Short mmCIF file of C-alpha atoms in Angstrom, two decimals:
data_model
loop_
_atom_site.label_atom_id
_atom_site.label_comp_id
_atom_site.label_asym_id
_atom_site.label_seq_id
_atom_site.Cartn_x
_atom_site.Cartn_y
_atom_site.Cartn_z
CA ALA A 1 30.52 264.47 250.97
CA SER A 2 29.59 261.29 249.42
CA PRO A 3 30.81 260.58 245.80
CA PRO A 4 27.87 260.64 243.24
CA ASN A 5 26.76 257.52 242.09
CA ILE A 6 27.75 256.83 238.41
CA SER A 7 26.42 254.18 236.41
CA LEU A 8 28.95 253.27 233.08
CA LEU A 9 26.83 251.16 230.66
CA SER A 10 29.12 249.66 227.62
CA ASN A 11 27.54 247.67 224.55
CA ILE A 12 30.41 245.41 223.17
CA VAL A 13 29.44 244.13 219.57
CA SER A 14 31.66 241.54 217.94
CA VAL A 15 31.56 241.60 214.18
CA THR A 16 32.85 238.46 212.01
CA THR A 17 33.66 239.42 208.46
CA ALA A 18 33.58 236.83 205.76
CA ASN A 19 36.26 236.18 203.55
CA PRO A 20 36.18 237.05 199.85
CA PRO A 21 35.11 234.27 197.81
CA LEU A 22 38.23 232.56 196.00
CA ALA A 23 38.14 233.27 192.29
CA SER A 24 37.67 230.61 189.75
CA LEU A 25 40.43 229.29 187.49
CA THR A 26 39.44 228.21 184.14
CA ILE A 27 41.36 226.43 181.50
CA SER A 28 39.77 226.80 177.98
CA ASN A 29 40.58 226.80 174.28
CA ILE A 30 42.88 223.57 174.81
CA SER A 31 44.69 222.73 171.20
CA VAL A 32 47.57 220.65 170.12
CA SER A 33 49.80 222.15 167.37
CA ASN A 34 53.10 221.37 165.82
CA ILE A 35 52.48 217.54 165.80
CA ASN A 36 55.37 215.45 164.20
CA SER A 37 56.96 212.01 164.83
CA SER A 38 58.63 212.70 168.26
CA SER A 39 57.32 215.98 169.78
CA ALA A 40 53.76 218.15 169.85
CA VAL A 41 52.56 221.59 171.65
CA ILE A 42 49.72 221.71 174.19
CA ASN A 43 48.17 224.83 174.17
CA TRP A 44 45.64 226.58 176.17
CA ASN A 45 44.24 229.72 177.87
CA THR A 46 42.94 230.39 181.62
CA ASN A 47 41.05 233.51 182.76
CA LEU A 48 43.62 234.24 185.74
CA ASP A 49 47.38 234.89 185.47
CA ALA A 50 48.60 231.14 186.40
CA THR A 51 51.24 228.64 185.80
CA THR A 52 51.82 226.23 183.06
CA GLN A 53 52.12 222.51 183.39
CA THR A 54 50.91 219.38 181.33
CA LYS A 55 50.55 215.67 182.66
CA TYR A 56 50.61 213.15 180.16
CA GLY A 57 50.77 209.53 179.15
CA THR A 58 50.15 206.85 176.78
CA TYR A 59 46.90 205.75 178.34
CA ASP A 60 43.85 207.22 180.74
CA ALA A 61 46.13 207.11 183.71
CA VAL A 62 48.35 210.30 182.78
CA SER A 63 51.09 209.59 185.30
CA TYR A 64 54.21 211.69 183.60
CA SER A 65 54.25 215.62 184.01
CA THR A 66 56.29 218.40 182.56
CA LEU A 67 58.18 220.69 184.98
CA GLU A 68 55.98 223.62 186.00
CA ASN A 69 56.52 226.79 184.26
CA THR A 70 56.03 229.37 187.16
CA THR A 71 55.63 232.37 184.87
CA LEU A 72 52.36 233.72 185.57
CA SER A 73 50.50 233.97 182.17
CA LYS A 74 46.48 233.53 180.59
CA THR A 75 48.41 232.22 177.39
CA HIS A 76 49.88 228.78 177.74
CA ALA A 77 52.11 226.64 175.73
CA ILE A 78 54.18 223.68 176.48
CA SER A 79 56.25 221.12 174.28
CA LEU A 80 56.09 217.17 174.75
CA SER A 81 59.30 215.93 173.21
CA ASN A 82 60.94 212.11 172.95
CA LEU A 83 57.65 210.85 171.90
CA VAL A 84 57.21 207.88 170.09
CA SER A 85 55.89 207.97 166.50
CA CYS A 86 52.32 206.82 165.34
CA THR A 87 51.72 206.54 168.96
CA SER A 88 48.44 207.79 171.08
CA TYR A 89 49.10 210.23 173.68
CA ARG A 90 46.36 211.17 176.55
CA PHE A 91 47.05 214.92 178.28
CA GLN A 92 45.65 217.25 180.65
CA ALA A 93 46.64 220.81 181.10
CA ARG A 94 47.54 222.17 184.25
CA SER A 95 47.29 225.76 185.65
CA ARG A 96 47.77 227.16 189.10
CA ALA A 97 47.23 230.62 190.50
CA GLY A 98 48.38 230.94 193.96
CA THR A 99 46.13 228.08 196.08
CA ILE A 100 43.83 227.57 192.97
CA GLU A 101 44.66 224.74 190.71
CA SER A 102 42.66 224.02 187.40
CA LEU A 103 42.95 220.55 185.50
CA SER A 104 41.50 219.79 182.28
CA PRO A 105 39.85 216.72 181.23
CA ILE A 106 41.96 214.15 179.65
CA GLN A 107 42.48 214.82 176.03
CA LYS A 108 44.26 213.04 173.45
CA PHE A 109 46.43 213.45 170.23
CA ILE A 110 48.32 211.01 167.95
CA THR A 111 52.08 211.31 166.62
CA ASN A 112 52.94 211.50 162.98
CA GLY A 113 54.98 208.78 161.28
CA CYS A 114 52.10 205.85 160.72
CA LEU A 115 52.80 203.32 157.77
CA GLY A 116 52.31 205.63 154.73
CA SER A 117 51.32 208.63 156.62
CA ALA A 118 48.06 206.96 157.36
CA SER A 119 45.65 208.53 159.72
CA ILE A 120 44.38 206.56 162.94
CA THR A 121 40.65 206.27 162.89
CA LYS A 122 40.32 204.51 166.18
CA ASP A 123 42.46 203.31 168.93
CA ALA A 124 42.60 201.46 172.35
CA ALA A 125 45.05 200.98 175.31
CA ALA A 126 45.90 199.12 178.57
CA LEU A 127 48.44 198.88 180.78
CA MET A 128 49.43 195.21 181.93
CA ASN A 129 51.45 193.80 184.75
CA PHE A 130 54.75 191.96 183.32
CA SER A 131 53.65 189.19 185.84
CA SER A 132 50.00 188.62 184.73
CA GLY A 133 49.70 189.78 181.17
CA GLY A 134 46.47 190.73 180.10
CA GLN A 135 44.14 191.47 176.84
CA LEU A 136 43.40 194.08 174.54
CA SER A 137 40.52 194.38 171.94
CA LEU A 138 39.82 197.08 169.45
CA LEU A 139 36.62 196.33 168.07
CA ASP A 140 33.79 197.81 165.70
CA ALA A 141 29.89 197.56 166.65
CA THR A 142 29.87 194.34 165.10
CA GLY A 143 32.65 192.77 167.20
CA LYS A 144 34.93 192.80 164.36
CA GLY A 145 38.53 194.06 164.49
CA VAL A 146 41.59 192.81 166.74
CA LYS A 147 42.43 191.37 170.01
CA LEU A 148 45.79 190.93 171.70
CA ALA A 149 46.49 188.03 174.51
CA VAL A 150 49.45 189.15 176.29
CA PRO A 151 51.12 186.47 178.33
CA PRO A 152 52.72 186.49 181.64
CA ALA A 153 56.24 187.56 181.96
CA PHE A 154 56.16 189.06 178.50
CA LEU A 155 58.94 191.45 179.87
CA THR A 156 60.62 192.38 183.11
CA GLN A 157 58.63 195.65 183.57
CA ASN A 158 55.06 196.61 183.21
CA ALA A 159 54.05 198.13 179.56
CA VAL A 160 51.24 199.94 178.00
CA PHE A 161 49.86 198.09 174.78
CA GLN A 162 47.97 199.80 172.19
CA ALA A 163 46.08 199.10 169.25
CA MET A 164 45.32 201.56 166.68
CA GLN A 165 43.04 201.22 163.19
CA LEU A 166 45.16 202.81 160.26
CA GLU A 167 43.24 203.94 157.05
CA LYS A 168 43.65 200.92 154.61
CA THR A 169 43.88 202.39 151.49
CA VAL A 170 46.50 205.53 152.44
CA VAL A 171 48.85 202.24 154.00
CA LEU A 172 48.01 200.10 151.02
CA SER A 173 49.14 202.98 148.55
CA GLY A 174 52.73 203.12 150.20
CA ALA A 175 52.86 199.79 151.07
CA PRO A 176 51.30 197.36 148.29
CA ALA A 177 49.91 194.14 149.17
CA PRO A 178 51.92 190.94 149.14
CA THR A 179 52.30 189.89 145.19
CA GLY A 180 48.90 187.96 144.27
CA LYS A 181 47.26 188.54 148.04
CA ALA A 182 44.46 190.62 148.86
CA SER A 183 43.70 193.11 152.19
CA ILE A 184 40.86 191.72 154.05
CA GLY A 185 38.34 194.01 156.14
CA GLY A 186 38.44 197.76 156.54
CA TYR A 187 41.73 198.45 158.50
CA ILE A 188 45.41 197.63 159.01
CA TYR A 189 46.37 197.59 162.52
CA GLU A 190 49.12 199.13 164.41
CA LEU A 191 50.13 197.60 167.65
CA LYS A 192 52.50 199.09 170.25
CA ALA A 193 54.25 198.31 173.44
CA LEU A 194 55.37 201.15 175.81
CA THR A 195 57.44 201.04 178.81
CA SER A 196 57.18 204.75 178.73
CA PRO A 197 55.93 208.02 176.80
CA SER A 198 59.47 208.03 175.09
CA THR A 199 60.23 204.29 174.82
CA SER A 200 58.71 201.65 172.61
CA ILE A 201 59.26 197.88 172.84
CA THR A 202 59.75 196.27 169.40
CA SER A 203 59.93 192.59 170.74
CA LEU A 204 58.59 190.48 173.87
CA SER A 205 60.14 187.76 175.60
CA ASN A 206 57.47 185.69 175.33
CA PRO A 207 55.19 185.96 172.20
CA ALA A 208 51.62 187.32 172.39
CA THR A 209 48.66 186.37 170.46
CA ILE A 210 47.09 188.54 167.62
CA THR A 211 43.82 187.57 166.54
CA ILE A 212 41.94 189.34 163.68
CA SER A 213 38.36 188.53 162.70
CA TYR A 214 36.80 189.21 159.45
CA ASP A 215 32.83 188.17 158.21
CA SER A 216 31.78 186.18 155.02
CA SER A 217 31.19 189.45 152.91
CA GLU A 218 34.97 190.50 153.18
CA ILE A 219 36.23 187.33 151.75
CA ALA A 220 33.96 187.03 148.99
CA GLY A 221 36.13 185.67 146.19
CA ILE A 222 38.87 184.92 148.45
CA SER A 223 40.01 181.20 149.46
CA GLU A 224 39.15 181.13 152.98
CA SER A 225 41.79 178.63 153.63
CA SER A 226 44.68 181.39 152.34
CA LEU A 227 44.08 183.67 155.20
CA SER A 228 46.82 184.60 157.08
CA ILE A 229 48.12 187.70 159.26
CA TYR A 230 51.07 189.53 157.82
CA HIS A 231 53.34 192.40 159.65
CA TRP A 232 55.48 195.07 158.25
CA ASN A 233 59.15 194.43 158.60
CA GLY A 234 60.29 197.87 157.32
CA ALA A 235 60.65 196.48 153.62
CA GLY A 236 57.72 194.32 153.17
CA TRP A 237 54.82 192.55 154.34
CA ALA A 238 55.95 189.05 155.86
CA GLU A 239 53.65 186.26 156.78
CA LEU A 240 53.38 185.38 160.37
CA SER A 241 53.98 181.62 160.78
CA GLY A 242 51.67 179.47 163.36
CA CYS A 243 48.62 180.81 162.74
CA VAL A 244 44.95 179.23 163.38
CA ARG A 245 42.05 179.75 161.05
CA ASP A 246 38.60 179.40 162.98
CA THR A 247 36.28 179.23 159.98
CA ILE A 248 33.33 179.24 162.25
CA ALA A 249 34.26 181.93 164.58
CA LYS A 250 35.43 183.96 161.52
CA THR A 251 38.92 184.48 163.10
CA VAL A 252 42.86 184.29 162.23
CA ALA A 253 45.17 183.92 165.32
CA CYS A 254 48.89 184.06 165.29
CA PRO A 255 51.63 184.13 167.56
CA THR A 256 54.15 187.50 167.47
CA SER A 257 56.81 188.62 169.17
CA SER A 258 57.30 191.90 167.56
CA PHE A 259 55.14 194.85 167.36
CA SER A 260 54.47 196.58 163.95
CA PRO A 261 51.29 197.44 161.49
CA PHE A 262 49.43 193.88 160.85
CA ALA A 263 47.02 193.10 158.39
CA LEU A 264 44.81 190.21 157.26
CA PHE A 265 45.56 188.82 153.68
CA GLY A 266 44.09 186.09 151.48
CA THR A 267 44.40 184.89 147.95
CA PRO A 268 41.93 186.23 145.28
CA SER A 269 39.89 183.54 143.15
CA ASP A 270 38.09 187.14 141.65
CA THR A 271 40.66 188.99 139.79
CA THR A 272 38.13 191.51 138.14
CA ALA A 273 37.95 194.86 139.32
CA PRO A 274 34.20 196.19 139.87
CA VAL A 275 32.95 198.17 137.10
CA ILE A 276 32.09 202.11 138.03
CA SER A 277 28.92 203.56 136.07
CA SER A 278 26.27 206.30 136.41
CA VAL A 279 28.92 208.77 138.24
CA SER A 280 27.16 212.06 139.16
CA SER A 281 27.25 214.89 141.41
CA GLY A 282 24.54 216.57 143.08
CA SER A 283 23.49 218.55 146.54
CA ILE A 284 25.87 221.13 145.67
CA THR A 285 26.30 223.87 148.09
CA SER A 286 29.04 226.44 148.76
CA SER A 287 31.07 223.99 150.75
CA SER A 288 30.03 220.23 150.04
CA ALA A 289 28.85 218.01 147.41
CA VAL A 290 27.44 214.39 146.98
CA ILE A 291 28.78 212.40 144.43
CA THR A 292 27.09 209.34 143.77
CA TRP A 293 27.57 206.09 141.30
CA THR A 294 26.77 202.26 141.23
CA THR A 295 29.00 199.07 140.82
CA ASN A 296 28.31 196.03 139.36
CA GLU A 297 29.51 194.10 142.14
CA LEU A 298 29.69 194.74 146.10
CA ALA A 299 32.33 197.19 146.80
CA ASP A 300 33.69 199.68 149.09
CA ALA A 301 33.98 203.37 148.15
CA TYR A 302 36.05 206.74 148.34
CA VAL A 303 36.32 210.03 146.13
CA GLU A 304 39.49 211.57 145.11
CA TYR A 305 39.06 215.47 144.45
CA GLY A 306 40.75 218.64 144.17
CA PRO A 307 40.95 221.65 142.12
CA ALA A 308 43.27 220.14 139.45
CA LEU A 309 43.17 216.78 138.00
CA SER A 310 45.89 215.80 140.08
CA TYR A 311 43.37 215.95 142.83
CA GLY A 312 45.31 215.91 146.08
CA SER A 313 42.59 214.98 148.36
CA GLN A 314 40.16 212.19 149.06
CA THR A 315 37.34 211.21 151.54
CA PRO A 316 37.53 208.74 153.81
CA ARG A 317 36.98 205.34 152.83
CA ALA A 318 33.27 203.82 153.05
CA THR A 319 33.93 200.45 154.16
CA ASP A 320 30.38 198.88 153.67
CA PHE A 321 30.59 196.60 150.23
CA VAL A 322 27.49 197.97 148.62
CA ALA A 323 26.55 198.37 144.90
CA SER A 324 25.21 201.98 145.35
CA HIS A 325 27.52 204.36 146.46
CA SER A 326 27.13 208.07 148.07
CA ILE A 327 29.71 210.00 149.40
CA THR A 328 29.55 213.67 150.62
CA ILE A 329 32.75 215.85 149.88
CA SER A 330 32.74 218.94 152.48
CA GLY A 331 35.20 221.74 153.30
CA LEU A 332 34.91 222.90 149.62
CA SER A 333 35.83 226.55 148.97
CA PRO A 334 32.59 228.81 147.47
CA SER A 335 32.59 229.53 143.65
CA ALA A 336 35.37 227.16 142.97
CA THR A 337 35.83 224.25 140.39
CA TYR A 338 36.68 221.13 141.30
CA HIS A 339 37.83 217.89 139.64
CA TYR A 340 37.12 214.38 141.30
CA ARG A 341 36.85 210.88 140.53
CA ALA A 342 35.23 207.59 142.17
CA ARG A 343 37.18 204.77 143.59
CA ALA A 344 35.95 201.46 144.44
CA SER A 345 37.38 197.87 145.30
CA ASP A 346 35.94 194.64 145.69
CA PRO A 347 36.37 192.27 148.77
CA ALA A 348 38.91 190.59 146.69
CA GLY A 349 40.63 193.73 146.87
CA ASN A 350 40.31 194.77 143.04
CA PHE A 351 40.23 198.41 142.55
CA SER A 352 38.92 200.51 139.99
CA MET A 353 38.20 204.21 139.15
#
């Protein structure tokens, strides 16, 4: 007998499954703690267990890295050591979870140790090639400030140059102006040259030129021909030699081979301090108050305040020279008594309180 006719049908289905989406690694709560003159601790959190590493440097190209701590954690802290005092550092937090990596935006902190323990209010940095030199400027909205012109062959290696504005009143409280001189403008300037995050250069092979600008209101009562740039030599203010005064452009330019705090000083013809009157407080809330007063001549202003007559705190200095003053004190404690006093100085540097 013939075998039966059997038809076998087969349906083969091919299914491709999608890989699960990779988890996102997020860095948050970045902070800097334990800042002193030579070290700082960078802290952050991640949403996943991840490694710990920091990229850092002295300008926006953060080209140095700490060793990666491969212990997985959601809480991260890493110490940066062998830093230079009174220097601006940039950094990025970096974490890795398997093949996923996250890098934070560039952040910044400044080490302690500036002259007079002053704070830095603004800074600028530039990497310069030793064979070509370069320019660095730190200017306000009106174009006033400091400029640094660095010549070729300033060293035998590249360097990062930094310019920083220091709070003038704080600096001069610990490093008084030279006898018979008045500080011009709103700031003292700290200049740095760094060949690495841990190495600063105190002198150059070929001198750079520092230029500080000013305006007419800042030299009221000052002999313009007496203007000169001084640098802090560790014991006092020393006048730079070879300075050029441009009374049209309102600049003073001097050569310098060393780096330190710099300030513009002049000889005052006005030796009378402004008279403060009509001091009052108002707009008082649980955490702030506004102090107002007038002076009999144009002057800058700030307020010392605290829970005792020793004060202990002061507001930032208002650098505009005006006759009517209004300063807000913030961060006060509720239901607390505070003592305060108004401070003012005229363009010749005469202080009153």
